[in-house]
Coordinates of C-alpha atoms in Angstrom, one line a residue:
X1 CA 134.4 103.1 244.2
X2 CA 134.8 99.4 243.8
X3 CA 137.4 97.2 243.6
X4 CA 140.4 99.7 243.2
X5 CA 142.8 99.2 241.7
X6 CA 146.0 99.0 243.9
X7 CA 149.4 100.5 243.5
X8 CA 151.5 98.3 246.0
X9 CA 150.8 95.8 248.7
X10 CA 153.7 95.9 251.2
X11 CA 153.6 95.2 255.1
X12 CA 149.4 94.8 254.7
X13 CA 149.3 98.4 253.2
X14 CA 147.2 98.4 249.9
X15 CA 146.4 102.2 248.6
X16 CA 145.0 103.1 245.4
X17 CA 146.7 103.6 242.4
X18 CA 148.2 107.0 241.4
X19 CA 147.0 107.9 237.8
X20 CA 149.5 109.6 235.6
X21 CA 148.2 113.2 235.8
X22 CA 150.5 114.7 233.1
X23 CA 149.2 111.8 230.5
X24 CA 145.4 111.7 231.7
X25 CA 143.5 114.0 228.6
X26 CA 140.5 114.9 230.3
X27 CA 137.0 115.7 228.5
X28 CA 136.2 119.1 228.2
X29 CA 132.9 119.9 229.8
X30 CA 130.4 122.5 228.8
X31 CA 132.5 125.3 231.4
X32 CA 135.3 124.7 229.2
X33 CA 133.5 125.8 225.9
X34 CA 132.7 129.3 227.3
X35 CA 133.0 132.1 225.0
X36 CA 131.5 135.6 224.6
X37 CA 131.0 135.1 220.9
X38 CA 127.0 133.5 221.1
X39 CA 124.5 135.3 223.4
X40 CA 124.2 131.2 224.0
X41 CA 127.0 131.0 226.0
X42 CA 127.0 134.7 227.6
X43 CA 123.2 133.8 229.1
X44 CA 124.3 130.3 230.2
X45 CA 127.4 131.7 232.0
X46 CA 125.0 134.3 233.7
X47 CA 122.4 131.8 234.8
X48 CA 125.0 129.8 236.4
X49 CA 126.6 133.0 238.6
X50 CA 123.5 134.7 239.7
X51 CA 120.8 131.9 240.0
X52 CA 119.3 131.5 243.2
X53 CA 120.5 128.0 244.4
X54 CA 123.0 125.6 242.6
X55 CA 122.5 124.4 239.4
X56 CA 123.7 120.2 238.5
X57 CA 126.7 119.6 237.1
X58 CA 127.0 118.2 233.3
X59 CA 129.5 115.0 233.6
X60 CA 131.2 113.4 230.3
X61 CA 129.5 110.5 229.0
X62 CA 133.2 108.5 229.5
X63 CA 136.2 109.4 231.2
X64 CA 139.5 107.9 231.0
X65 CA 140.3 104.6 232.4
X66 CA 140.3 104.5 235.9
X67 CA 138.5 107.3 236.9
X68 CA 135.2 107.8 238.7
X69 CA 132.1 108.8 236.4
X70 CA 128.8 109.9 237.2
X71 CA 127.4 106.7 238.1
X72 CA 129.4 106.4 241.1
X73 CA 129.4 110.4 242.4
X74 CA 126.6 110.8 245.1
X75 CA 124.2 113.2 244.3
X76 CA 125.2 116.1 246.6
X77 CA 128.8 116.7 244.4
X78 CA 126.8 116.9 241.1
X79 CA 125.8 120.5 242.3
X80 CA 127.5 123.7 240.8
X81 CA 129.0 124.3 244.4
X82 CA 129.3 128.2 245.2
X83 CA 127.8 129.0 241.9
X84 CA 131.0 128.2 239.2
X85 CA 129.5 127.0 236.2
X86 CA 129.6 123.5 236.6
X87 CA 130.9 123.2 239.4
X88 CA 134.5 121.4 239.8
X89 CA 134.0 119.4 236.7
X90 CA 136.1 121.6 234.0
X91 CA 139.3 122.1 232.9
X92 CA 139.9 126.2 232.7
X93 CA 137.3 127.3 235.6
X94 CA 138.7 124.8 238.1
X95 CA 142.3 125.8 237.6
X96 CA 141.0 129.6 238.0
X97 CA 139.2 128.5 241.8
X98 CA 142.3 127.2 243.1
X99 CA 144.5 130.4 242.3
X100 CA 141.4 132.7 243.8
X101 CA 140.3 130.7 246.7
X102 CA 143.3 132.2 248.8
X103 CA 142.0 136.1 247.5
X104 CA 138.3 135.4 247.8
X105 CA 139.5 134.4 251.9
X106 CA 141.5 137.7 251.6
X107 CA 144.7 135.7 252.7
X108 CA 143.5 134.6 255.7
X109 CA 143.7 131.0 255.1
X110 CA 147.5 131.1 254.4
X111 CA 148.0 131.3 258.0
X112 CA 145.8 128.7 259.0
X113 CA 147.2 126.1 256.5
X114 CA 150.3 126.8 258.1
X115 CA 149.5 126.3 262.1
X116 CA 147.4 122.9 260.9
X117 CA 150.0 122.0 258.9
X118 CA 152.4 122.2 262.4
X119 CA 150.4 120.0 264.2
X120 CA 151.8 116.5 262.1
X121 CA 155.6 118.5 262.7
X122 CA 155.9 114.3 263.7
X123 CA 154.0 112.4 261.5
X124 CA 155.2 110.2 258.5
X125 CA 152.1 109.4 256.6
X126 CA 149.5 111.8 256.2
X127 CA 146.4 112.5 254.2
X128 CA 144.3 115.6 252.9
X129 CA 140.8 114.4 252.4
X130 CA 139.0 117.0 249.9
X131 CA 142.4 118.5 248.9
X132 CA 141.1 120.7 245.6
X133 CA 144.6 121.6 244.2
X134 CA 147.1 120.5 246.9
X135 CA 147.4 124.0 249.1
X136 CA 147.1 122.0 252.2
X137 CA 148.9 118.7 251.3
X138 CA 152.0 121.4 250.0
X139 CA 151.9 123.2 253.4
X140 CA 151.9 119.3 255.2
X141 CA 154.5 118.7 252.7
X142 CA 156.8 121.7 253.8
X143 CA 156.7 120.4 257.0
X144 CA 158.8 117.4 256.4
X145 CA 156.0 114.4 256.5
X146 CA 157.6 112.0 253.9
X147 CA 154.4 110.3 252.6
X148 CA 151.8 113.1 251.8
X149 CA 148.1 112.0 249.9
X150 CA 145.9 114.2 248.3
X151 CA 142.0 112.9 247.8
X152 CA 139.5 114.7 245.8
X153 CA 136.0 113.7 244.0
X154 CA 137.0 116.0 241.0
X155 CA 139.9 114.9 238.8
X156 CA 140.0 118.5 237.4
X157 CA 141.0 119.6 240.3
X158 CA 143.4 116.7 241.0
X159 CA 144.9 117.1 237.9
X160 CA 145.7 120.9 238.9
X161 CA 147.1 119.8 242.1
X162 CA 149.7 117.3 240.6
X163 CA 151.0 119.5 238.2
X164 CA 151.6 122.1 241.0
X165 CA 152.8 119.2 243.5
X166 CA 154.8 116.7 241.7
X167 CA 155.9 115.1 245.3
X168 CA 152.5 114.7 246.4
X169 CA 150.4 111.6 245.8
X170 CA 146.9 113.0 244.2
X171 CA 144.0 110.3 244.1
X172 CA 140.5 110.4 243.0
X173 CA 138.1 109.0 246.0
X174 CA 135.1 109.6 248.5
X175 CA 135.4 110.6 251.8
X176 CA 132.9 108.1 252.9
X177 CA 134.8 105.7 250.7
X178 CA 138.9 105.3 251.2
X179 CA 140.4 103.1 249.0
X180 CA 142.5 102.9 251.7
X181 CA 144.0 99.8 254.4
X182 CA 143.1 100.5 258.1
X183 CA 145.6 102.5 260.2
X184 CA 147.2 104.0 257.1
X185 CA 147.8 107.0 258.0
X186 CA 149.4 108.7 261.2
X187 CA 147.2 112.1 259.9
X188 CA 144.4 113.6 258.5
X189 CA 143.7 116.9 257.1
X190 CA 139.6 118.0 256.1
X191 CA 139.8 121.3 254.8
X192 CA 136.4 123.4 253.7
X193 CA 134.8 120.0 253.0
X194 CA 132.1 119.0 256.1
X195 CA 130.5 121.8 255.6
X196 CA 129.3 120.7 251.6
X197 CA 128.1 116.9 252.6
X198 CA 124.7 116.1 253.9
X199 CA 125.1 114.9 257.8
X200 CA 124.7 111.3 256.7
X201 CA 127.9 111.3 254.4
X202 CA 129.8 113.3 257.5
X203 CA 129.1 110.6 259.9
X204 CA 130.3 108.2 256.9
X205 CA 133.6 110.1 256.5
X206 CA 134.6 110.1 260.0
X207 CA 134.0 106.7 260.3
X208 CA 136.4 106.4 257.2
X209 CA 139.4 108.9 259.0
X210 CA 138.8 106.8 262.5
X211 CA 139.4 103.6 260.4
X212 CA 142.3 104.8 258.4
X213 CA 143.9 106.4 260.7
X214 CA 146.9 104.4 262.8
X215 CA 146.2 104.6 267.4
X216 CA 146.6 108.1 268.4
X217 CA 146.5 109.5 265.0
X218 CA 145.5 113.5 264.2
X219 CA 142.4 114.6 262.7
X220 CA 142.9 117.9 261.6
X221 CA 139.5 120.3 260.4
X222 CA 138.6 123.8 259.2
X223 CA 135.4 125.0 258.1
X224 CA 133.6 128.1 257.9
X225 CA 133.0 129.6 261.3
X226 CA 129.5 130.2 261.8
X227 CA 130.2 133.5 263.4
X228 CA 129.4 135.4 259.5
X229 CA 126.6 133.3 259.3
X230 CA 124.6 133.9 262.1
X231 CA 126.1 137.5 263.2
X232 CA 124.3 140.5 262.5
X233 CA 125.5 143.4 260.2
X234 CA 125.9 145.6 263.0
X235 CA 127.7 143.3 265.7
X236 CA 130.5 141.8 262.5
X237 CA 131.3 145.5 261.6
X238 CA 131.9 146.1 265.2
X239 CA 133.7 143.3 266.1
X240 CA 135.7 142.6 262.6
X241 CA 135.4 146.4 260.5
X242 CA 134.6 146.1 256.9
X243 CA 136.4 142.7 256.8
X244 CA 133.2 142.0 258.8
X245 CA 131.1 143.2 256.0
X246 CA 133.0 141.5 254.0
X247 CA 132.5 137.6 255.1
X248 CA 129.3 138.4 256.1
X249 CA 128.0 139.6 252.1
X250 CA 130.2 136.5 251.5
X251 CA 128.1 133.8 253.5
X252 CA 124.7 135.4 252.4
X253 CA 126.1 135.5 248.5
X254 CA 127.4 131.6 248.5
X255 CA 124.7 129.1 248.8
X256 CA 125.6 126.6 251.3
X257 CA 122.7 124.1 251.2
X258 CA 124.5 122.4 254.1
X259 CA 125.9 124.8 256.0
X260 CA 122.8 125.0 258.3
X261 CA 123.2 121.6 259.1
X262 CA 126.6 121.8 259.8
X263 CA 126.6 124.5 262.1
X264 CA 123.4 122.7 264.1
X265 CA 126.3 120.1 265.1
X266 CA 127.7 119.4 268.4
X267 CA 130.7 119.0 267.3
X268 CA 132.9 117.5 270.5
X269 CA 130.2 114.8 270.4
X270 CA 130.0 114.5 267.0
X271 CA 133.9 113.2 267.1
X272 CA 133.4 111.8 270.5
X273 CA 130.4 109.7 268.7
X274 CA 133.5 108.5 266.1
X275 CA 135.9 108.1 268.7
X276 CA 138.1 110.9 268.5
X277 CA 139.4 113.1 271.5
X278 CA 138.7 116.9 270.1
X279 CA 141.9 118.9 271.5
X280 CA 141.4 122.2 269.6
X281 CA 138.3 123.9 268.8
X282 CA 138.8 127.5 268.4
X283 CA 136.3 129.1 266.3
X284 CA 137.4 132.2 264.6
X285 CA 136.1 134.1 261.5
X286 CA 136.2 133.4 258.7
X287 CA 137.5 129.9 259.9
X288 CA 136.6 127.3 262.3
X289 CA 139.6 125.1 263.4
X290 CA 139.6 121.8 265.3
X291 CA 141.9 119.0 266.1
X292 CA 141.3 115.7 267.3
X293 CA 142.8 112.9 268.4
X294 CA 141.7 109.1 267.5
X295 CA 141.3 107.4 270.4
X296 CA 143.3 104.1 271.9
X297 CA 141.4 101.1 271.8

């Protein structure tokens, strides 16, 4: 995004404006128009869940003032990620992903928001790059951090978020773009997010967080572990029972198209490379959790 426009200058910090979710109509996509009425829409529907691959997203000629359209959206998020129909570009569907993403995990990410969330126990500023509908900005929230961003490509999914999360600043952005000043933030949160960019656009976006993020600030990550992925059937029923079954039917179901490439990386040298100290990097299953530290110059 270009030229953003800004919602305060004060002491050199310039961030983005915050659009007026609760007044921003936005343009019903195709997902929106589902209905079981036409064999039209029933086939479409059933293309999109059980097609092998994703299919592209259908964006709205024009959306409202102020808001990213398809011209500016890299290729790789105009993808129906995990097989919704179109993807996180609708009204209804989108609003239905954020209230299942918790059950489709089986609960296990509750947790996990919780003990990242701990980690900024001291920070003032902090923000969640990739934050769908603000479960991991509330949890930062909870823990006392005053100044708490959300950033998401999808303004559907923003829009969910700042209904649910009125004290929460929700902006539409990049993550190899922040509309942000340098040393912004005192913390970083990246939840589920790596692990859908090509490698290219990773190296981009932690090149962003270093920037943005004040001396010793926390970087903060969870991704799929690539224990379901590359375990066998046998060996993730024996070490994790049918919940082993479970994420393993899970990770062959979803298509990833960068999840290979994700799971190829190094990643204490990856942050190393962007000048970050990794502190944790526990790799558990379903989730893979790491912490970082930027570096002093």
């Amino acid at each position: 995004m270009s030229e953003p426009m800004v919602a305060d200058v004060r002491e050199g910090i310039k961030d983005p404006l915050v659009p007026d979710w609760d007044n921003i109509e936005l343009p019903k996509t195709w997902a929106d128009e589902i209905n079981f009425k036409t064999w039209t829409n029933v086939g479409r529907l059933w293309h999109s869940l059980f097609k092998k691959g994703n299919g592209r997203i259908e964006l709205p000629d024009v959306f409202p003032d102020n808001l990213m359209g398809k011209e500016l959206l890299p290729k790789y998020l105009q993808q129906e990620f995990h097989g919704i129909p179109n993807g996180n570009f609708s009204n209804n569907i989108t609003r239905g992903y954020i209230s299942a993403f918790d059950g489709t995990m089986l609960g296990k990410m509750k947790p996990v928001r919780k003990e990242m969330a701990s980690w900024f126990d001291s920070a003032e500023s902090v923000l969640d790059i990739g934050c769908a509908g603000g479960q991991m900005a509330a949890e930062v929230k909870a823990q006392g951090v005053v100044d708490v961003w959300g950033l998401d490509p999808s303004p559907y999914l923003l829009k969910h978020g700042a209904k649910a999360n009125p004290e929460i600043k929700f902006v539409q952005g990049l993550a190899e773009d922040l509309q942000f000043s340098d040393k912004r933030f005192d913390g970083i949160t990246v939840s589920f997010v790596f692990h859908e960019m090509p490698p290219k656009h990773i190296d981009r976006a932690l090149s962003e967080c270093h920037r943005v993020l004040d001396e010793g600030g926390l970087l903060a990550i969870c991704e799929p572990s690539s224990i379901q992925f590359k375990d066998g059937w046998w060996p993730m029923f024996k070490g994790y029972g049918f919940t082993g079954f479970y994420f393993k039917w899970l990770a062959k179901h979803v298509y990833e198209p960068f999840v290979p490439a994700w799971h190829k990386q190094d990643i204490t040298s990856l942050l190393n490379r962007h000048g970050f100290e990794v502190l944790v990097n526990r790799r558990g299953m379903p989730e893979h959790t790491i912490l970082a530290r930027k570096l002093t110059s």
